[in-house]
PDB file of C-alpha atoms in Angstrom:
ATOM      1  CA  MET A  27       3.777 -14.399  13.918  1.00 87.00           C
ATOM      2  CA  PRO A  28       2.976 -14.660  10.191  1.00 94.00           C
ATOM      3  CA  HIS A  29       0.102 -16.934   9.200  1.00 97.00           C
ATOM      4  CA  ILE A  30       2.306 -18.709   6.626  1.00 96.00           C
ATOM      5  CA  THR A  31       5.894 -19.880   6.705  1.00 96.00           C
ATOM      6  CA  LEU A  32       8.108 -17.212   5.191  1.00 95.00           C
ATOM      7  CA  PRO A  33      11.691 -17.780   4.012  1.00 92.00           C
ATOM      8  CA  THR A  34      12.904 -14.778   5.984  1.00 90.00           C
ATOM      9  CA  GLU A  35      12.197 -12.974   9.231  1.00 90.00           C
ATOM     10  CA  GLU A  36      12.004  -9.625   7.444  1.00 94.00           C
ATOM     11  CA  PRO A  37       9.036  -7.525   8.602  1.00 96.00           C
ATOM     12  CA  GLY A  38       5.867  -6.601   6.781  1.00 96.00           C
ATOM     13  CA  ILE A  39       5.680  -6.636   3.038  1.00 96.00           C
ATOM     14  CA  ILE A  40       9.435  -7.234   2.716  1.00 95.00           C
ATOM     15  CA  GLY A  41       9.024 -10.744   4.109  1.00 95.00           C
ATOM     16  CA  LEU A  42       6.071 -11.377   1.809  1.00 96.00           C
ATOM     17  CA  PHE A  43       8.082 -10.216  -1.196  1.00 95.00           C
ATOM     18  CA  GLY A  44      10.711 -12.798  -0.309  1.00 94.00           C
ATOM     19  CA  TYR A  45       8.018 -15.480  -0.235  1.00 96.00           C
ATOM     20  CA  ARG A  46       6.610 -14.616  -3.650  1.00 95.00           C
ATOM     21  CA  PRO A  47       9.108 -12.576  -5.706  1.00 94.00           C
ATOM     22  CA  GLU A  48       7.005 -12.897  -8.860  1.00 96.00           C
ATOM     23  CA  THR A  49       4.282 -10.796  -7.195  1.00 95.00           C
ATOM     24  CA  ALA A  50       6.834  -8.487  -5.569  1.00 95.00           C
ATOM     25  CA  THR A  51       8.099  -7.264  -8.942  1.00 95.00           C
ATOM     26  CA  PRO A  52       4.831  -5.733 -10.205  1.00 96.00           C
ATOM     27  CA  MET A  53       3.879  -4.459  -6.746  1.00 97.00           C
ATOM     28  CA  ASN A  54       7.220  -2.681  -6.390  1.00 96.00           C
ATOM     29  CA  ALA A  55       6.879  -1.334  -9.934  1.00 96.00           C
ATOM     30  CA  LEU A  56       3.464   0.124  -9.068  1.00 97.00           C
ATOM     31  CA  ALA A  57       4.845   1.717  -5.890  1.00 97.00           C
ATOM     32  CA  GLU A  58       7.789   3.108  -7.848  1.00 97.00           C
ATOM     33  CA  VAL A  59       5.525   4.795 -10.415  1.00 97.00           C
ATOM     34  CA  LEU A  60       3.007   6.104  -7.906  1.00 97.00           C
ATOM     35  CA  LEU A  61       5.411   7.293  -5.225  1.00 98.00           C
ATOM     36  CA  ARG A  62       8.651   8.169  -7.012  1.00 97.00           C
ATOM     37  CA  ALA A  63       8.127   8.834 -10.740  1.00 96.00           C
ATOM     38  CA  ALA A  64       7.956  12.375 -12.082  1.00 96.00           C
ATOM     39  CA  ASN A  65       4.825  14.088 -10.812  1.00 97.00           C
ATOM     40  CA  THR A  66       3.590  17.512  -9.761  1.00 97.00           C
ATOM     41  CA  LEU A  67       3.068  16.136  -6.253  1.00 98.00           C
ATOM     42  CA  THR A  68       6.365  15.708  -4.450  1.00 98.00           C
ATOM     43  CA  ARG A  69       7.574  12.291  -3.386  1.00 98.00           C
ATOM     44  CA  GLY A  70       7.020  13.360   0.207  1.00 98.00           C
ATOM     45  CA  GLU A  71       3.415  14.367  -0.497  1.00 98.00           C
ATOM     46  CA  ARG A  72       2.704  11.047  -2.202  1.00 98.00           C
ATOM     47  CA  GLU A  73       4.290   9.124   0.662  1.00 98.00           C
ATOM     48  CA  LEU A  74       2.148  11.198   3.034  1.00 98.00           C
ATOM     49  CA  ILE A  75      -0.974   9.960   1.211  1.00 98.00           C
ATOM     50  CA  ALA A  76       0.285   6.365   1.590  1.00 98.00           C
ATOM     51  CA  ALA A  77       1.043   6.876   5.294  1.00 98.00           C
ATOM     52  CA  TYR A  78      -2.328   8.539   5.922  1.00 98.00           C
ATOM     53  CA  VAL A  79      -4.326   5.760   4.252  1.00 98.00           C
ATOM     54  CA  SER A  80      -2.254   3.104   6.005  1.00 98.00           C
ATOM     55  CA  SER A  81      -2.924   4.849   9.331  1.00 98.00           C
ATOM     56  CA  LEU A  82      -6.653   4.917   8.617  1.00 98.00           C
ATOM     57  CA  ASN A  83      -6.425   1.189   7.854  1.00 98.00           C
ATOM     58  CA  GLN A  84      -4.511   0.679  11.128  1.00 98.00           C
ATOM     59  CA  CYS A  85      -1.739  -1.178   9.305  1.00 98.00           C
ATOM     60  CA  ARG A  86       1.169  -0.613  11.687  1.00 97.00           C
ATOM     61  CA  PHE A  87       3.934  -1.740   9.312  1.00 98.00           C
ATOM     62  CA  CYS A  88       2.787   0.313   6.304  1.00 98.00           C
ATOM     63  CA  ALA A  89       1.746   3.340   8.377  1.00 98.00           C
ATOM     64  CA  SER A  90       5.099   3.384  10.179  1.00 98.00           C
ATOM     65  CA  SER A  91       7.251   2.711   7.132  1.00 98.00           C
ATOM     66  CA  HIS A  92       5.543   5.218   4.844  1.00 98.00           C
ATOM     67  CA  ALA A  93       5.438   7.800   7.634  1.00 98.00           C
ATOM     68  CA  ALA A  94       9.228   7.431   7.807  1.00 98.00           C
ATOM     69  CA  PHE A  95       9.499   7.595   3.996  1.00 98.00           C
ATOM     70  CA  ALA A  96       7.339  10.755   3.917  1.00 98.00           C
ATOM     71  CA  ALA A  97       9.203  12.374   6.811  1.00 98.00           C
ATOM     72  CA  ALA A  98      12.530  11.779   5.089  1.00 98.00           C
ATOM     73  CA  GLN A  99      11.285  13.660   2.023  1.00 98.00           C
ATOM     74  CA  LEU A 100       9.240  16.487   3.548  1.00 98.00           C
ATOM     75  CA  PRO A 101      10.941  19.626   4.884  1.00 97.00           C
ATOM     76  CA  GLU A 102       8.680  19.533   7.969  1.00 97.00           C
ATOM     77  CA  GLY A 103       9.617  15.894   8.645  1.00 97.00           C
ATOM     78  CA  MET A 104       7.814  13.589  11.037  1.00 98.00           C
ATOM     79  CA  ASP A 105       6.105  16.477  12.847  1.00 98.00           C
ATOM     80  CA  LEU A 106       3.953  17.150   9.792  1.00 98.00           C
ATOM     81  CA  VAL A 107       3.249  13.455   9.212  1.00 98.00           C
ATOM     82  CA  GLU A 108       2.101  13.031  12.818  1.00 98.00           C
ATOM     83  CA  GLN A 109      -0.068  16.145  12.642  1.00 98.00           C
ATOM     84  CA  VAL A 110      -1.802  14.882   9.487  1.00 98.00           C
ATOM     85  CA  ARG A 111      -2.349  11.455  11.022  1.00 97.00           C
ATOM     86  CA  ALA A 112      -3.703  12.989  14.245  1.00 97.00           C
ATOM     87  CA  ASP A 113      -6.049  15.599  12.764  1.00 98.00           C
ATOM     88  CA  LEU A 114      -6.171  16.410   9.056  1.00 98.00           C
ATOM     89  CA  ASP A 115      -8.403  19.443   9.634  1.00 97.00           C
ATOM     90  CA  THR A 116      -5.812  21.266  11.740  1.00 97.00           C
ATOM     91  CA  ALA A 117      -2.622  19.909  10.153  1.00 98.00           C
ATOM     92  CA  PRO A 118      -0.478  22.589   8.472  1.00 98.00           C
ATOM     93  CA  VAL A 119      -0.778  21.306   4.897  1.00 98.00           C
ATOM     94  CA  THR A 120      -1.774  23.261   1.813  1.00 98.00           C
ATOM     95  CA  PRO A 121      -5.471  23.451   0.985  1.00 98.00           C
ATOM     96  CA  LYS A 122      -4.774  21.335  -2.122  1.00 98.00           C
ATOM     97  CA  MET A 123      -3.057  18.625  -0.080  1.00 98.00           C
ATOM     98  CA  ARG A 124      -5.876  18.658   2.485  1.00 98.00           C
ATOM     99  CA  ALA A 125      -8.435  18.216  -0.324  1.00 98.00           C
ATOM    100  CA  LEU A 126      -6.425  15.324  -1.819  1.00 98.00           C
ATOM    101  CA  LEU A 127      -6.047  13.649   1.576  1.00 98.00           C
ATOM    102  CA  ARG A 128      -9.817  13.908   2.060  1.00 98.00           C
ATOM    103  CA  ILE A 129     -10.262  12.115  -1.274  1.00 98.00           C
ATOM    104  CA  ALA A 130      -7.769   9.472  -0.128  1.00 98.00           C
ATOM    105  CA  ALA A 131      -9.734   8.969   3.096  1.00 98.00           C
ATOM    106  CA  SER A 132     -12.905   8.475   1.080  1.00 98.00           C
ATOM    107  CA  VAL A 133     -11.193   5.862  -1.084  1.00 98.00           C
ATOM    108  CA  GLN A 134     -10.058   4.113   2.117  1.00 98.00           C
ATOM    109  CA  ARG A 135     -13.700   3.829   3.210  1.00 98.00           C
ATOM    110  CA  GLY A 136     -14.770   2.672  -0.266  1.00 98.00           C
ATOM    111  CA  GLY A 137     -14.277   3.847  -3.831  1.00 95.00           C
ATOM    112  CA  ARG A 138     -17.840   5.087  -4.149  1.00 97.00           C
ATOM    113  CA  GLU A 139     -17.337   7.330  -1.139  1.00 98.00           C
ATOM    114  CA  VAL A 140     -15.446   9.839  -3.312  1.00 98.00           C
ATOM    115  CA  THR A 141     -17.882  12.601  -4.221  1.00 98.00           C
ATOM    116  CA  GLU A 142     -18.070  15.063  -7.077  1.00 98.00           C
ATOM    117  CA  GLU A 143     -17.917  17.788  -4.428  1.00 98.00           C
ATOM    118  CA  GLN A 144     -14.591  16.474  -3.113  1.00 98.00           C
ATOM    119  CA  VAL A 145     -13.126  16.369  -6.604  1.00 98.00           C
ATOM    120  CA  ALA A 146     -14.442  19.877  -7.346  1.00 98.00           C
ATOM    121  CA  ALA A 147     -12.958  21.140  -4.069  1.00 98.00           C
ATOM    122  CA  ALA A 148      -9.578  19.644  -4.977  1.00 98.00           C
ATOM    123  CA  ARG A 149      -9.719  21.287  -8.404  1.00 98.00           C
ATOM    124  CA  ILE A 150     -10.593  24.658  -6.848  1.00 98.00           C
ATOM    125  CA  GLU A 151      -7.431  24.308  -4.741  1.00 98.00           C
ATOM    126  CA  GLY A 152      -5.380  23.663  -7.887  1.00 98.00           C
ATOM    127  CA  ALA A 153      -5.302  19.857  -8.076  1.00 98.00           C
ATOM    128  CA  THR A 154      -4.878  18.510 -11.586  1.00 98.00           C
ATOM    129  CA  ASP A 155      -6.613  15.475 -13.023  1.00 98.00           C
ATOM    130  CA  LEU A 156      -3.320  13.581 -12.741  1.00 98.00           C
ATOM    131  CA  GLU A 157      -2.971  14.491  -9.062  1.00 98.00           C
ATOM    132  CA  ILE A 158      -6.565  13.414  -8.361  1.00 98.00           C
ATOM    133  CA  HIS A 159      -6.037  10.197 -10.344  1.00 98.00           C
ATOM    134  CA  ASP A 160      -2.802   9.370  -8.549  1.00 98.00           C
ATOM    135  CA  THR A 161      -4.280  10.169  -5.128  1.00 98.00           C
ATOM    136  CA  VAL A 162      -7.116   7.720  -5.758  1.00 98.00           C
ATOM    137  CA  LEU A 163      -4.736   5.067  -7.072  1.00 98.00           C
ATOM    138  CA  ILE A 164      -2.264   5.516  -4.189  1.00 98.00           C
ATOM    139  CA  ALA A 165      -5.116   5.184  -1.702  1.00 98.00           C
ATOM    140  CA  ALA A 166      -6.549   2.128  -3.461  1.00 98.00           C
ATOM    141  CA  ALA A 167      -3.135   0.478  -3.810  1.00 98.00           C
ATOM    142  CA  PHE A 168      -2.354   1.041  -0.152  1.00 98.00           C
ATOM    143  CA  CYS A 169      -5.646  -0.477   0.886  1.00 98.00           C
ATOM    144  CA  MET A 170      -4.480  -3.577  -1.010  1.00 98.00           C
ATOM    145  CA  PHE A 171      -0.933  -3.439   0.397  1.00 98.00           C
ATOM    146  CA  ASN A 172      -2.278  -2.949   3.937  1.00 98.00           C
ATOM    147  CA  ARG A 173      -4.645  -5.887   3.652  1.00 98.00           C
ATOM    148  CA  TYR A 174      -1.861  -8.048   2.180  1.00 98.00           C
ATOM    149  CA  VAL A 175       0.490  -7.227   5.075  1.00 98.00           C
ATOM    150  CA  ASP A 176      -2.108  -7.575   7.824  1.00 98.00           C
ATOM    151  CA  GLY A 177      -4.037 -10.436   6.223  1.00 98.00           C
ATOM    152  CA  LEU A 178      -0.953 -12.642   6.438  1.00 98.00           C
ATOM    153  CA  GLY A 179      -0.109 -11.517   9.958  1.00 97.00           C
ATOM    154  CA  THR A 180       3.327 -10.121   9.199  1.00 97.00           C
ATOM    155  CA  VAL A 181       5.631  -8.751  11.857  1.00 94.00           C
ATOM    156  CA  ALA A 182       5.941  -4.993  12.388  1.00 96.00           C
ATOM    157  CA  PRO A 183       8.929  -3.613  14.319  1.00 96.00           C
ATOM    158  CA  GLU A 184       8.189  -1.481  17.378  1.00 96.00           C
ATOM    159  CA  ASP A 185      11.354   0.609  17.041  1.00 96.00           C
ATOM    160  CA  PRO A 186      10.979   3.733  14.855  1.00 95.00           C
ATOM    161  CA  ALA A 187      14.693   3.450  14.007  1.00 96.00           C
ATOM    162  CA  ALA A 188      13.940   0.315  11.974  1.00 96.00           C
ATOM    163  CA  TYR A 189      11.608   2.333   9.757  1.00 97.00           C
ATOM    164  CA  ALA A 190      14.091   5.210   9.492  1.00 96.00           C
ATOM    165  CA  ALA A 191      16.706   2.718   8.233  1.00 95.00           C
ATOM    166  CA  MET A 192      14.227   1.427   5.629  1.00 95.00           C
ATOM    167  CA  ALA A 193      13.505   5.025   4.613  1.00 96.00           C
ATOM    168  CA  GLU A 194      17.175   5.689   3.907  1.00 95.00           C
ATOM    169  CA  LYS A 195      17.276   2.761   1.488  1.00 94.00           C
ATOM    170  CA  ILE A 196      13.967   3.508  -0.233  1.00 95.00           C
ATOM    171  CA  VAL A 197      14.649   7.243  -0.599  1.00 94.00           C
ATOM    172  CA  ALA A 198      18.095   6.536  -2.045  1.00 94.00           C
ATOM    173  CA  ALA A 199      17.380   3.512  -4.229  1.00 94.00           C
ATOM    174  CA  GLY A 200      13.621   3.318  -4.870  1.00 95.00           C
ATOM    175  CA  TYR A 201      11.200   0.507  -4.331  1.00 93.00           C
ATOM    176  CA  ALA A 202      12.616  -2.170  -6.591  1.00 81.00           C
ATOM    177  CA  ASP A 203      16.230  -1.637  -5.523  1.00 72.00           C
ATOM    178  CA  GLY A 204      15.573  -0.432  -1.959  1.00 52.00           C
ATOM    179  CA  ALA A 205      13.247  -3.335  -1.153  1.00 55.00           C
ATOM    180  CA  ALA A 206      15.812  -5.814  -2.487  1.00 50.00           C
ATOM    181  CA  GLU A 207      18.538  -4.093  -0.465  1.00 47.00           C
ATOM    182  CA  SER A 208      16.370  -4.295   2.683  1.00 47.00           C
ATOM    183  CA  ARG A 209      16.366  -8.089   2.298  1.00 43.00           C
ATOM    184  CA  ASN A 210      20.188  -8.200   2.316  1.00 40.00           C
TER     185      ASN A 210
END
């Protein structure tokens, strides 16, 4: 049960966006740039970072929704997402992705947890400054999103099909349009 009265029964951040649309607009714009705009990391890889950080933060709504969004955009689907969430060290991701996910995990613990050695390791594996920057910003943004969703006690569906339906909309329309469509 949400801690505040929301105008809708929509789950997670979607319900919060309905409560305060003026904050939804810039938050969706940030998600759109970080997770969908042109980048050398695929949309699936960026969604995987969001899902991983959300899992570390134990935010059920964001972890489940972004896992579905990542799975819909990665050739290996949900199997890969679950493997990363279960054990990054043994998950079948590229060395570059593993290094970036380690940076994301450090950001989740605290920004100052990111070390020069982690950044150097990511660079050795081929990560660019933009990819390192965006990994840190995705991780930081999802710490905020996760705390927003959980701090207001939003509802998170139990059924994975609910997240798969959200993924279809987000993958097709993006965050600004897909989030608005989810409210309809």
